[in-house]
Amino acid sequence: LQWREMRFWLDQLSTYSQQAAIVIGFAFASFCADNLGDLPWSSRPSLSATFVVSSGVAMTSAISVVCFASHLMLSAGRLAMTTAVKVAVVAVRSRLPIVVCLYVTSLISLFLAAISLTFCMCTHHHAEGESVCVVAGWATLMLFLLGGFGNAIAISGTRALMRQAKGKRGKNFRVPA
């Protein structure tokens, strides 16, 4: 049973690591020379700086997730074989919040980079084009916020369901329709 729990936590670390690798790819792609060269440093320096900093934070946080999760998986595996599986499980569970925090930081930074890049790329030469671009930027921001709000509702609903199931220990438990 302890090995199953250990496998569960190692799978969690592996999942975060894989998802962070995807974030690294997106953040790295945003740093392409075309994007950096086209940033409006003279007319919109704060948006340009926001894009660069948030892309850098996204990439750094995601790389930290991959490195830390890999190290933690190796260390926990070694602990499980040399000391005790229970000790390894405690080690992983106590360090998992760090991985989660870094991963969430990378996601938020990636979203911030995407939004700031959208606003940075709005043209100044055509008033009509700029207004369409600004509307598109705000629409993208609203979609990110709505998606995040929807995810928060789904996560809280799932957690409440899990608490209810745990409280009944599987007896007479029904999933709400």
Steps between C-alpha positions, in 0.01 A plus 500: 500500500785739580658433161169589333490828688862563407419432133207742520718785629777428250241505221385841626855631480541353153178664382607843627839453337346410162258791511781737597700379200213613278502842669876520437435443129241776480711744701808422290302547178379840621863609529557466127696779334195625311304563818789665683591714199143615444431609857400868523769603750473869417120532504403230751800426719302367796310248286820396326677453833200310639516261206873437536494461878189280509637277222825467692320421825281242321802328352704512820216373718418219259866394476511501881197270509666252266831505688352491851242232415766282335730537799215427740394189307856364503553581867167348600575184305836471672338564841235237435763237418753584770295630793123450488219564254310695765793741543516550122127571482529758778793663320308526172180624663688766697677633188214474249358845591826655377457329163137608480585862590774517236270344241215743572749788485614383156141481374402841630818649355436335164145643493634844593758473221229408248278790604781755503622380160149538360486862617861566391427396146217751457593744225523875548477596135136415438254612763240247385751214505618593846149507644428153357828378644423646842155339496664169407745543788225567752295209360801270544548622855133440580518149355802421718320636807178313424696182438683543829175568684343192339798288601480630857132402518571156356788441741301610805206282393729201458660559838159523668397176331818329617448622859145367492617163365777483757253577779275213398796270428329385182182380676173628358689757298329638191645740249265798464337532159 
